[in-house]
mmCIF file of C-alpha atoms in Angstrom:
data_model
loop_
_atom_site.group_PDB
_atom_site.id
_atom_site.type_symbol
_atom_site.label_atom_id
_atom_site.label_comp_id
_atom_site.label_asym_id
_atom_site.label_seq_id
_atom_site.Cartn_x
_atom_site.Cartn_y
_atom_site.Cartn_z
ATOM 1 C CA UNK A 15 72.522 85.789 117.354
ATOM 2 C CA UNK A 16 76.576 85.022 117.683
ATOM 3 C CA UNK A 17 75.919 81.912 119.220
ATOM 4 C CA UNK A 18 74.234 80.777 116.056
ATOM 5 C CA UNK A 19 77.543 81.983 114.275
ATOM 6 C CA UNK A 20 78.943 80.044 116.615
ATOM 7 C CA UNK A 21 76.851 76.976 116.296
ATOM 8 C CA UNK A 22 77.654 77.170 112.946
ATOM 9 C CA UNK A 23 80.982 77.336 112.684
ATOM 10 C CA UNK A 24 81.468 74.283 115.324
ATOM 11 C CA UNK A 25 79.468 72.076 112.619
ATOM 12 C CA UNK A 26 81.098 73.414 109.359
ATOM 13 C CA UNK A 27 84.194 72.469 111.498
ATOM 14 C CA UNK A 28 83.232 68.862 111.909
ATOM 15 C CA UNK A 29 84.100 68.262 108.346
ATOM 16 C CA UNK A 30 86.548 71.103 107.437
ATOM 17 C CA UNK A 31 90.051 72.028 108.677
ATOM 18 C CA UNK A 32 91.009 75.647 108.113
ATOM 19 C CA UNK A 33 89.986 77.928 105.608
ATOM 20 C CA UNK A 34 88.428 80.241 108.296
ATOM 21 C CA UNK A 35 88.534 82.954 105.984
ATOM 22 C CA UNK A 36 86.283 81.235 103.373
ATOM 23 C CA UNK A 37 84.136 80.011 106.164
ATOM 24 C CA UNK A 38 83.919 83.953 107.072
ATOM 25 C CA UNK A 39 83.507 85.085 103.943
ATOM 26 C CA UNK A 40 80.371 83.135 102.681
ATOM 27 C CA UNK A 41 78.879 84.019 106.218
ATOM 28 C CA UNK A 42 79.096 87.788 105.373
ATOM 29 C CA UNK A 43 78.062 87.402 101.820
ATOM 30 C CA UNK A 44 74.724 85.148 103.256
ATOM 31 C CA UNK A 45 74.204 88.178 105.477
ATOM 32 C CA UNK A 46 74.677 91.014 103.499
ATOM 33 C CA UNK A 47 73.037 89.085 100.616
ATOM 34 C CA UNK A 48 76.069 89.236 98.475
ATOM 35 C CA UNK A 49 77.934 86.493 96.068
ATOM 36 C CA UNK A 50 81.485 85.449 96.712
ATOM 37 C CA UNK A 51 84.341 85.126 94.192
ATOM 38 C CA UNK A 52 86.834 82.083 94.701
ATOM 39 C CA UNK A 53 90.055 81.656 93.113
ATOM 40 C CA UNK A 54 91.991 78.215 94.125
ATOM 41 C CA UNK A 55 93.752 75.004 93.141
ATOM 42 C CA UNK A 56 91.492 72.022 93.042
ATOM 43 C CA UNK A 57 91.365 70.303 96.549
ATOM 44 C CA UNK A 58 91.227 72.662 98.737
ATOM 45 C CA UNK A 59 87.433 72.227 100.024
ATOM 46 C CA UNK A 60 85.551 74.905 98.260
ATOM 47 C CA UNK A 61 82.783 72.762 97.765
ATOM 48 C CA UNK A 62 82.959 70.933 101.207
ATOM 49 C CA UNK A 63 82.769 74.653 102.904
ATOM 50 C CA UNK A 64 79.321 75.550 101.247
ATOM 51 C CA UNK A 65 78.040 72.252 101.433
ATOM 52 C CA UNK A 66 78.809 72.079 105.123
ATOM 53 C CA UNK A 67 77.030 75.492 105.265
ATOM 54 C CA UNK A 68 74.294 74.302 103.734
ATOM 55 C CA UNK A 69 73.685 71.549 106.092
ATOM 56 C CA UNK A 70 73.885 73.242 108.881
ATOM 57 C CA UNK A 71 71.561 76.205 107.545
ATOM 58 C CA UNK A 72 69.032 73.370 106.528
ATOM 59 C CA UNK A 73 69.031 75.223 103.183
ATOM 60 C CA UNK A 74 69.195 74.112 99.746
ATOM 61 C CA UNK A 75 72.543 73.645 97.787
ATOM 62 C CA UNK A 76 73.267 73.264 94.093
ATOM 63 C CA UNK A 77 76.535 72.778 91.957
ATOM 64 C CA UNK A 78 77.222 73.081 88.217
ATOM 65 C CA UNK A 79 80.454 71.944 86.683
ATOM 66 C CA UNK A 80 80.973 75.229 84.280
ATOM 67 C CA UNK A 81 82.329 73.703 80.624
ATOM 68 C CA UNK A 82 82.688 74.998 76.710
ATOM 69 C CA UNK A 83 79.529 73.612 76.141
ATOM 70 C CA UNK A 84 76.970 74.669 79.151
ATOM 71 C CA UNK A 85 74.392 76.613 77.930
ATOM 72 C CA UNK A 86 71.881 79.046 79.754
ATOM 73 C CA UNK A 87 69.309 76.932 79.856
ATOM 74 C CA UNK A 88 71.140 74.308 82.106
ATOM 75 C CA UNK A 89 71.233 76.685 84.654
ATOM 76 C CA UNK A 90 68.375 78.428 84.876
ATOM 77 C CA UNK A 91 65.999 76.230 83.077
ATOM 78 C CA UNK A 92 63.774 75.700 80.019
ATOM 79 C CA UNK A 93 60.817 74.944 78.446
ATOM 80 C CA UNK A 94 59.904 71.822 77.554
ATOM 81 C CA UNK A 95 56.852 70.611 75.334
ATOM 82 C CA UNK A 96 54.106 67.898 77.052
ATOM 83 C CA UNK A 97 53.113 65.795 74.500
ATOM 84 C CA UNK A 98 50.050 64.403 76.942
ATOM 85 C CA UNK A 99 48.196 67.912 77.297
ATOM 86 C CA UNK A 100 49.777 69.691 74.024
ATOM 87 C CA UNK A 101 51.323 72.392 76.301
ATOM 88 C CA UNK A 102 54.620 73.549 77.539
ATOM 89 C CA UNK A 103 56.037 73.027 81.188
ATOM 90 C CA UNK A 104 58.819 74.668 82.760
ATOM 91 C CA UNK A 105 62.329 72.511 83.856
ATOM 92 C CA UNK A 106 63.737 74.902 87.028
ATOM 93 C CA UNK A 107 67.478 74.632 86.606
ATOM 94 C CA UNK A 108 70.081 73.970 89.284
ATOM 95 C CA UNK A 109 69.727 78.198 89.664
ATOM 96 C CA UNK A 110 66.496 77.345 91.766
ATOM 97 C CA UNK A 111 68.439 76.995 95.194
ATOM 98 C CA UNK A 112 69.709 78.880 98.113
ATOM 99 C CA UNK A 113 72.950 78.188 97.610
ATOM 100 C CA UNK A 114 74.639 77.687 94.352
ATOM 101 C CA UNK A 115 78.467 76.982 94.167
ATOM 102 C CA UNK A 116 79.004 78.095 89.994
ATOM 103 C CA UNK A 117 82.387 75.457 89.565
ATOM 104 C CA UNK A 118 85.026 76.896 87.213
ATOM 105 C CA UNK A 119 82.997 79.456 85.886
ATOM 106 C CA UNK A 120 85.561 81.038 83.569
ATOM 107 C CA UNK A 121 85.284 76.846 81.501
ATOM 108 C CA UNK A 122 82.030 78.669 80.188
ATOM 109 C CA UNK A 123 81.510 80.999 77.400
ATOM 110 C CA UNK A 124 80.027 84.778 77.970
ATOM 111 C CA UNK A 125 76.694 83.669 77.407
ATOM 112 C CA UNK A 126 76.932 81.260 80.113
ATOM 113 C CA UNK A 127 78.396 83.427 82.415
ATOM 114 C CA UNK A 128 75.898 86.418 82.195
ATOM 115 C CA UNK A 129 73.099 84.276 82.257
ATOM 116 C CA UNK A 130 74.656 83.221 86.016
ATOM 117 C CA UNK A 131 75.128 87.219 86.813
ATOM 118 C CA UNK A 132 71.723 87.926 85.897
ATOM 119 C CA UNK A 133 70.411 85.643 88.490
ATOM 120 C CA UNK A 134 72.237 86.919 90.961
ATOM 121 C CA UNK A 135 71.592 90.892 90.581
ATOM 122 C CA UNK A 136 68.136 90.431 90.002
ATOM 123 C CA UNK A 137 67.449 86.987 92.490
ATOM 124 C CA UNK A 138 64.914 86.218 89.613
ATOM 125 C CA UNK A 139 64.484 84.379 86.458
ATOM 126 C CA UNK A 140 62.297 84.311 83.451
ATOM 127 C CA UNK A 141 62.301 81.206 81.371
ATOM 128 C CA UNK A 142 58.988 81.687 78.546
ATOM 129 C CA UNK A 143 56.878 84.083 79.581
ATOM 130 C CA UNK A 144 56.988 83.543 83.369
ATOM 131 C CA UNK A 145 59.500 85.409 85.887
ATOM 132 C CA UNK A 146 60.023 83.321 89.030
ATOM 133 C CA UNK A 147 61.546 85.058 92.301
ATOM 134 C CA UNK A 148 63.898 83.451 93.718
ATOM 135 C CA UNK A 149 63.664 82.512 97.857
ATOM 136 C CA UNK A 150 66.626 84.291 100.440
ATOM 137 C CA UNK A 151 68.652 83.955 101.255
ATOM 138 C CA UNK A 152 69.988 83.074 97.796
ATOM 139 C CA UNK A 153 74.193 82.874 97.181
ATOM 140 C CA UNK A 154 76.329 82.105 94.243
ATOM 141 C CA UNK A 155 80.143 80.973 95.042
ATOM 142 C CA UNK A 156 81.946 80.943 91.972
ATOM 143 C CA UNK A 157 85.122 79.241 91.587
ATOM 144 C CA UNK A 158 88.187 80.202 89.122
ATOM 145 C CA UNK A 159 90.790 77.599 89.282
ATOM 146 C CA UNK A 160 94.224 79.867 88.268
ATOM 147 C CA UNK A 161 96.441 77.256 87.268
ATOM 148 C CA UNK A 162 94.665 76.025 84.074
ATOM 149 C CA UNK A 163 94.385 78.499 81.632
ATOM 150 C CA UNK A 164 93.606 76.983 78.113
ATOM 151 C CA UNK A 165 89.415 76.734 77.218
ATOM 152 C CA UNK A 166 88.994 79.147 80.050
ATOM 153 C CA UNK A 167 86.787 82.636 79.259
ATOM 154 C CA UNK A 168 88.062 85.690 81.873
ATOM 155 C CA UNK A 169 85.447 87.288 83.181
ATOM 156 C CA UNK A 170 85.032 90.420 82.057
ATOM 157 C CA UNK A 171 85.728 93.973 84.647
ATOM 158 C CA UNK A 172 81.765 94.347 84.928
ATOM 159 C CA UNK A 173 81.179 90.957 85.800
ATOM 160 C CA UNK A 174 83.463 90.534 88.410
ATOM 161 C CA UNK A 175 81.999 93.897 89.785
ATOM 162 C CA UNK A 176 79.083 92.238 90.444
ATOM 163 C CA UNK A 177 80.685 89.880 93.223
ATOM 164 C CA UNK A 178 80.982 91.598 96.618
ATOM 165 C CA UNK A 179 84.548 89.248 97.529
ATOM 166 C CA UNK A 180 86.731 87.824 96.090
ATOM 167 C CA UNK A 181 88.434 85.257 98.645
ATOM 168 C CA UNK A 182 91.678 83.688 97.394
ATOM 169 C CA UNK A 183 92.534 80.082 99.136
ATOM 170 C CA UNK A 184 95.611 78.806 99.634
ATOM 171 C CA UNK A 185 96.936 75.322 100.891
ATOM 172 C CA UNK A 186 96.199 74.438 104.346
ATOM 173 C CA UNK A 187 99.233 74.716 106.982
ATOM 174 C CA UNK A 188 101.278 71.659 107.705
ATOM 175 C CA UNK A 189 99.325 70.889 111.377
ATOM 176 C CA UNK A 190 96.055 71.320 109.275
ATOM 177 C CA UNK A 191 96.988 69.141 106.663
ATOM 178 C CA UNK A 192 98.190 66.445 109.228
ATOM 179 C CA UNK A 193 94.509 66.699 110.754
ATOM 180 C CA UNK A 194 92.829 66.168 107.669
ATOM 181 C CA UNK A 195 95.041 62.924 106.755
ATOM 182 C CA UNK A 196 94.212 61.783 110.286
ATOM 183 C CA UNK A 197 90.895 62.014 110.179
ATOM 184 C CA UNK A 198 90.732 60.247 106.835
ATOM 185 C CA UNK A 199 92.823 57.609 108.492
ATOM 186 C CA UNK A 200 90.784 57.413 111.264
ATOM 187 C CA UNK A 201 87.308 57.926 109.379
ATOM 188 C CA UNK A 202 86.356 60.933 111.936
ATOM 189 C CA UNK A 203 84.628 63.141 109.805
ATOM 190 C CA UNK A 204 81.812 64.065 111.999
ATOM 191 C CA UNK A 205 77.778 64.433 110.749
ATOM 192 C CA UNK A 206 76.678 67.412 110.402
ATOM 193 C CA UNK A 207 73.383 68.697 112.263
ATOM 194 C CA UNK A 208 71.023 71.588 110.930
ATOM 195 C CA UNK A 209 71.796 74.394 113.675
ATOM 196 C CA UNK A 210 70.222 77.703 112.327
ATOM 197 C CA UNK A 211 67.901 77.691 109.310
ATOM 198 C CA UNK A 212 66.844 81.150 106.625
ATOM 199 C CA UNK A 213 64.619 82.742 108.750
ATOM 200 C CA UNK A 214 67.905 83.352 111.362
ATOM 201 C CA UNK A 215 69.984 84.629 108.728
ATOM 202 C CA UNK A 216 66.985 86.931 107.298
ATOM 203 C CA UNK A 217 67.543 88.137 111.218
ATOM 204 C CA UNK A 218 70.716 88.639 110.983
ATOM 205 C CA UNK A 219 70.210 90.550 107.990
ATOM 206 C CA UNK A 220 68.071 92.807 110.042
ATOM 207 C CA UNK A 221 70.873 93.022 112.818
ATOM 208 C CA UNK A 222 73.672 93.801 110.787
ATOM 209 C CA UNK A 223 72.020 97.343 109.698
ATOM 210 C CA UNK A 224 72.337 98.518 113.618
ATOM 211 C CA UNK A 225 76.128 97.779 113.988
ATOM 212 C CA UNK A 226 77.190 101.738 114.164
ATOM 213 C CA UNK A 227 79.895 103.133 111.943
ATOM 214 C CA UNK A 228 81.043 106.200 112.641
ATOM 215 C CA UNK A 229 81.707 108.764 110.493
ATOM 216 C CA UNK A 230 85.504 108.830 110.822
ATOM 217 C CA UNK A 231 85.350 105.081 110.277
ATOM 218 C CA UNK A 232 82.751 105.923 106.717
ATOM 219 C CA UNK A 233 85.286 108.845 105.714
ATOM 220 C CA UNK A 234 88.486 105.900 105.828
ATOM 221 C CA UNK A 235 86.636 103.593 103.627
ATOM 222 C CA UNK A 236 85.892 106.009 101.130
ATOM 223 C CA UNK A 237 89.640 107.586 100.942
ATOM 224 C CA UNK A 238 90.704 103.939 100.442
ATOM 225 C CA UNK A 239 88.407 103.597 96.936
ATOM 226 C CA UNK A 240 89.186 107.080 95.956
ATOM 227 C CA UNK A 241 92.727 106.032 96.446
ATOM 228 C CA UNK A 242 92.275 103.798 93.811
ATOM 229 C CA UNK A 243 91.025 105.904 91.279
ATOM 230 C CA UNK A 244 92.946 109.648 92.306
ATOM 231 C CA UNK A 245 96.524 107.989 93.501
ATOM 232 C CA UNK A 246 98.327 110.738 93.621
ATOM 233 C CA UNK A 247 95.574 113.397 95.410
ATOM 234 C CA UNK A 248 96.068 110.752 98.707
ATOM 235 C CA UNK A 249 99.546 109.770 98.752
ATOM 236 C CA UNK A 250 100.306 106.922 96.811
ATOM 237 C CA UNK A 251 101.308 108.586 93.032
ATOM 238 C CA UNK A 252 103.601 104.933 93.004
ATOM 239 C CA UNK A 253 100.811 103.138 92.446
ATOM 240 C CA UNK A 254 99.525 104.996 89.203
ATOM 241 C CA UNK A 255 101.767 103.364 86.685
ATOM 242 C CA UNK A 256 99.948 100.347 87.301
ATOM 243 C CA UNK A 257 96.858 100.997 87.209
ATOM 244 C CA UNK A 258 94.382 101.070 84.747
ATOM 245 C CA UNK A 259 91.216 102.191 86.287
ATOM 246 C CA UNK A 260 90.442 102.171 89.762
ATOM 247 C CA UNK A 261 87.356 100.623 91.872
ATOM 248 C CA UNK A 262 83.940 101.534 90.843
ATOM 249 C CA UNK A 263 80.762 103.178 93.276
ATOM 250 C CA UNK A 264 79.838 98.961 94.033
ATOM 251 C CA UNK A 265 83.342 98.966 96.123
ATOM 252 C CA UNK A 266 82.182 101.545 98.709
ATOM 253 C CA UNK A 267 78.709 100.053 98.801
ATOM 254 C CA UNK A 268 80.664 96.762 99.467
ATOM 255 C CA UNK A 269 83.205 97.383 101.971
ATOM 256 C CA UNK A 270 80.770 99.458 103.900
ATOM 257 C CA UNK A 271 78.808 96.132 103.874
ATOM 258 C CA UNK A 272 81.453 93.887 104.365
ATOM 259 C CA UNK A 273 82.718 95.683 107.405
ATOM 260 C CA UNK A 274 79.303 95.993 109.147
ATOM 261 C CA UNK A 275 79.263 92.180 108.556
ATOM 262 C CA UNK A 276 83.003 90.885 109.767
ATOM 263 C CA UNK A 277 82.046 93.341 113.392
ATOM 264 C CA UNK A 278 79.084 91.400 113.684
ATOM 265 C CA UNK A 279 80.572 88.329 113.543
ATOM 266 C CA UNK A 280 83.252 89.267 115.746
ATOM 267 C CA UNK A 281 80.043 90.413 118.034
ATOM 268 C CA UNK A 282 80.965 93.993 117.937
ATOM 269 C CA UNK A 283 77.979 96.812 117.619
ATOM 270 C CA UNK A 284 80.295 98.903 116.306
ATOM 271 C CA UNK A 285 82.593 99.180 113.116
ATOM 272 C CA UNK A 286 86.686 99.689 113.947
ATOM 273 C CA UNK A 287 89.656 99.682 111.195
ATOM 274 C CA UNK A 288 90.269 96.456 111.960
ATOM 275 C CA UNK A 289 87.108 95.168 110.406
ATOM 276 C CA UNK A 290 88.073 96.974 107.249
ATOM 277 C CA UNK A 291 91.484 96.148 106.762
ATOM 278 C CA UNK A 292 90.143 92.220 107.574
ATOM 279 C CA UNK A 293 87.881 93.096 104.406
ATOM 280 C CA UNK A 294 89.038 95.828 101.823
ATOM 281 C CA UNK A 295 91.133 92.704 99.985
ATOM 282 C CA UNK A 296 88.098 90.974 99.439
ATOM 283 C CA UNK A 297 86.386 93.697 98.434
ATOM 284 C CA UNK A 298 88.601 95.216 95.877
ATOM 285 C CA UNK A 299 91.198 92.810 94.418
ATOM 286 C CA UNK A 300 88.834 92.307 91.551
ATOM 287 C CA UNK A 301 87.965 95.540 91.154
ATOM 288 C CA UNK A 302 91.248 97.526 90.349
ATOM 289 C CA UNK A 303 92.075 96.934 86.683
ATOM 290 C CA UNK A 304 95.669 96.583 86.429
ATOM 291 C CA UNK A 305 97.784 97.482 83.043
ATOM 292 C CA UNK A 306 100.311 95.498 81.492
ATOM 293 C CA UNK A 307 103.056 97.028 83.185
ATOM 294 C CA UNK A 308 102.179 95.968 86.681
ATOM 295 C CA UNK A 309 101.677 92.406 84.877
ATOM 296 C CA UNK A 310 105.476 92.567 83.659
ATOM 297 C CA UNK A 311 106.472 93.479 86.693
ATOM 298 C CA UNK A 312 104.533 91.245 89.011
ATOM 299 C CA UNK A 313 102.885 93.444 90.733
ATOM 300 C CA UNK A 314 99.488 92.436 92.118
ATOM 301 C CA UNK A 315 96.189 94.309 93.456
ATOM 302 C CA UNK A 316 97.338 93.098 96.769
ATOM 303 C CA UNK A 317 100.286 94.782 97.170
ATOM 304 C CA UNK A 318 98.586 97.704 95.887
ATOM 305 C CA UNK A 319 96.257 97.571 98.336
ATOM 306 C CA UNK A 320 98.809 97.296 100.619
ATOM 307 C CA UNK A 321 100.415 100.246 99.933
ATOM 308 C CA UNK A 322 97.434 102.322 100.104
ATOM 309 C CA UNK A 323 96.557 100.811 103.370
ATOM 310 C CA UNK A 324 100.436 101.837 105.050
ATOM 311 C CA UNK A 325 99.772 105.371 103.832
ATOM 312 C CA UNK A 326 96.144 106.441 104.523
ATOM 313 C CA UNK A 327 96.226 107.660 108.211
ATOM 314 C CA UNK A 328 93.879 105.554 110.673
ATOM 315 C CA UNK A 329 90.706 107.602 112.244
#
């Protein structure tokens, strides 16, 4: 099944430069049937990457622009009255997809917002009186652009639980950006071809649960999250004037997830600390809830992280 990872990659490629990580990260959210978190200035391909996905999954793909004034309804759908019969029909929303990329969804009020999270815990959605599954794989990526900051509505702790990553893009490198202006100039974006389709990443879903973590390997993870929450008890007391709670029971579900994913794509039957330190960011960045002193002094939930990482001892 790698060399339909492969396959894939090699036609997301054909249009994108860089942003492997992203590229990874939606891969092991589609196969651990998880939604991914983005936070990025504008430009950098967010929507190209699932698009491209989509195309080469042969699956279907949705965006909504999140604003002030979205409501519910224009995501998941309504009902609307038939004048011709004297009945009322239901409008599916964009929600009614595989793949959904949620644009800017901190533009959009609370309402909004949990109307989206709904979906995606529950991969259903009721409009009247009728409850409609929803087909898998299903995905949200949700964007958060952090430079603009007026009209925008933070997600609240609990919602951004609900995510399994959250992947933070930067700029491409110099070389990559050079590409990407070249193949503008030259106009050779390539066209790309359906190689893999849902029922190979239902499979993949299936293969994923045999990759083998040990117990040594189970027992890291789970220091790591308690880390969060009981500083001092493993090592890293520093950390606890920062910190206002630490990561909740979805973080170890997660990461043990996550982990199991990023081996199988590196075609490993077998989890290794490598595959979690290439995924506890992603994992728990949103999750820690820092205080306003680690906000005065700069301090981020990846250099806590980071610290915790130095100090637990490997297996």
């Amino acid at each position: 099944m790698n060399e339909k990872i492969h396959a894939i990659k090699t036609e997301i490629a054909k249009v994108m430069v860089g942003q492997e990580a992203l590229i990874d990260a939606l891969l092991i959210g589609l196969i651990t049937d998880g939604h991914i978190l983005v936070e990025g200035v504008p430009g950098l391909a967010k929507t190209t990457a699932i698009n491209s996905l989509a195309k080469a999954l042969g699956l279907g793909f949705k965006r909504v622009q999140f604003t002030p004034d979205l409501l519910p309804s224009d995501i998941v759908g309504t009902e609307m009255y038939d004048q011709r019969n004297g009945a009322f029909k239901v409008k599916m929303g964009p929600a009614f997809t595989h793949l959904l990329l949620a644009d800017e969804i901190n533009r959009a009020p609370a309402k909004v917002q949990s109307a989206l999270l709904e979906v995606m815990q529950e991969h259903q959605i009721t409009i009247g009186d009728e409850t409609f599954k929803l087909s898998d794989p299903f995905l949200v990526l949700a964007t958060q652009n952090p430079v603009e900051q007026e009209g925008t509505y933070r997600l609240p702790e609990a919602q951004l639980d609900r995510f399994m990553l959250k992947v933070l893009v930067d700029y491409n490198s110099f070389e990559e950006e050079m590409e990407i202006v070249d193949r503008i100039a030259n106009r050779s974006v390539g066209t790309i071809m359906q190689v893999a389709g849902a029922d190979d990443i239902l499979a993949m879903r299936d293969e994923v649960q045999n990759v083998h973590v040990d117990e040594a390997v189970t027992r890291y993870m789970m220091k790591i999250i308690f880390a969060t929450r009981e500083p001092e008890k493993y090592g890293v007391g520093e950390i606890a004037q920062y910190l206002e709670y630490g990561a909740s029971p979805r973080a170890s579900i997660n990461l043990y997830k996550a982990a199991k994913a990023r081996a199988y794509l590196r075609g490993n039957d077998f989890v290794t600390p490598l595959d979690v330190a290439d995924t506890v960011r992603g994992v728990l960045r949103h999750r820690m809830v820092l205080n306003y002193r680690a906000e005065a002094a700069g301090v981020t939930a990846d250099d806590l992280i980071g610290t915790i990482m130095q100090t637990i001892k490997l297996p």
